[in-house]
Amino acid sequence: MADDQGRTLEGCEEQLIKREKKKFTSSVLIACVIAASSGLMFGYVIGISGGVSAMKVFLAKFFPSISRDPSKGSSGSGNYCRYNDQLLQLFTSSTYVVGLISTFGASYTTRNLGRKPTMLIAGIFYLVGTVLNAGAQSLPMLIIGRDFLGCGIGFGNQATPLYLSEVAPPHLRGGLNILFQLNITTGILIANLVNYFTAAYPWGWRLSFALGGIPSLLLTLGSFVLSETPNSLIERGYLTQGKQVLEKIRGTDQVEEEFNDLVEVGVASSLIKNPFRDIIRKKNLPPLICAICLQFFQQAGGINAIMFYSPVLFETVGFGSNASLVSTVVIGGINAVCTIISMVVVDRFGRKILLLEAGVQLFIAQVGIAILLGLGLKDSVNLLTPMQAMAVVLMVCLFISGFAWSWGPLAWLVASEVFPLEVRSAGQSITVCTNLLFTFAMAQSFLSMLCVLKYGIFILFAAFLVAMTLFAALLLPETKGIPIEEMSGLWKRHWLWRRFV
């Protein structure tokens, strides 16, 4: 029965893909702007924490033990331990564990209330978190504000990509998928620039937090003017409204064929009562395992350790506060540019070749960082020479560039491609939860691991990168140009996964 439902869904999607291209209407353009505000805010939340953590006034107010003696963290001493403080790590990491938990609520509202209300809820959470952070008078108030931002991440990341995929013409869906990732990297870059310009003022950290209200407000107000997606309306039984919205976003009243297909998909989807139970069936284990591994290796290579704490890392190796923020701005720019490169080349060269090339590049960068720190930075108060410190920055740039055109966007893209239609929503929820779980683990542990392992932490990242590259080479199939209805055949041709399907 489940197989018949799956074939029904796949057949409907094939018809949708083969349909003639519809024009890019103003309604879709507005949707892209709103999606950009959600992605920008997510990126802003990622980028803002590391910069303010390097501001002396901010540290003096909320983390006075670090501010009083920068050579000593809460445990240990020396350069590697100067920022080792569990509460400082909790300031960053709590956002993502709350985001993980809120994903379950977002999954419910997205399905039962719609994509539009879920995006509105995300915007409200972002606004509340921004106000609490900008006006924080104590550490608990600061962390509670970050937790509200985490709820915004959970709801926004669940609803916004889904909204985009459902309103965009079929021939634009792939590009809009990576466009959302580009907006995230742009948000990180903007946060780095804001931190650089506000660091000189005693109240600069408050302004850094407050400016996050701009994309938050755009998302909140924009959610009021957006139409609900036709998919969501039809799935919840509002057929007339669904057809009206479909005509609006396609720019034509000739939508009968697409409307009928959406109705059929909605009926078939409603027959699947528990997709989370179906996803652990033997035939669905290959895409499930691959999606989870993609998210694990994306984080285990050390990307968010660098994105969250790059200003702190650069101060550790000898840069002043201002110079460390400048270096972080450069990294943010490279991140954005290389994400654009990914958008251009991914459908030309394929997913797998980019992942494999990046595995080698990321390994070289992490080993290079470890060697430079091991030779030049002792566990005392000495600093790297200017040449050594600049070499560390270059290695970080090498790492960021390789990640941005490969494992950054492609871990999400491939995970969205490998699941069959009947369990795709459940697969997406598991993918998001897995990513946020490992993001939390990295954010909460990196500074402590840096204190204990010293330069060895980058050797550990390099070891994970070896495993990551082997996984991509041996276990991950190439999904470029493979229609959804042929994905099961892809697994059947794989030397290992064919035993499951």
PDB file of C-alpha atoms in Angstrom, residues 11 15 58 93-94 181 194 246 256 286 299 396 399-400 411 430 434 446 463 493:
ATOM      1  CA  GLY A  11       3.930  10.188 -10.753  1.00  0.00           C
ATOM      2  CA  GLN A  15       3.924  15.586 -14.237  1.00  0.00           C
ATOM      3  CA  PHE A  58      30.334  43.126  26.504  1.00  0.00           C
ATOM      4  CA  SER A  93      24.907  27.204  21.948  1.00  0.00           C
ATOM      5  CA  SER A  94      21.577  27.585  23.779  1.00  0.00           C
ATOM      6  CA  GLN A 181      21.763  29.407   1.774  1.00  0.00           C
ATOM      7  CA  VAL A 194      28.087  45.507  11.931  1.00  0.00           C
ATOM      8  CA  LEU A 246      -2.272  29.118  -7.773  1.00  0.00           C
ATOM      9  CA  GLU A 256      -6.309  23.237 -14.187  1.00  0.00           C
ATOM     10  CA  PRO A 286      19.718   4.498   2.913  1.00  0.00           C
ATOM     11  CA  GLN A 299      29.520  20.131  11.595  1.00  0.00           C
ATOM     12  CA  VAL A 396      40.897  29.756   7.536  1.00  0.00           C
ATOM     13  CA  PHE A 399      38.729  26.302   4.663  1.00  0.00           C
ATOM     14  CA  ILE A 400      35.768  28.684   4.350  1.00  0.00           C
ATOM     15  CA  ALA A 411      24.552  18.929   2.652  1.00  0.00           C
ATOM     16  CA  ILE A 430      14.965  14.869  10.971  1.00  0.00           C
ATOM     17  CA  THR A 434      20.172  16.565  13.358  1.00  0.00           C
ATOM     18  CA  PHE A 446      34.690  24.114  21.061  1.00  0.00           C
ATOM     19  CA  ALA A 463      40.444  13.252  11.110  1.00  0.00           C
ATOM     20  CA  ARG A 493      22.587   0.167  -8.173  1.00  0.00           C
TER      21      ARG A 493
END
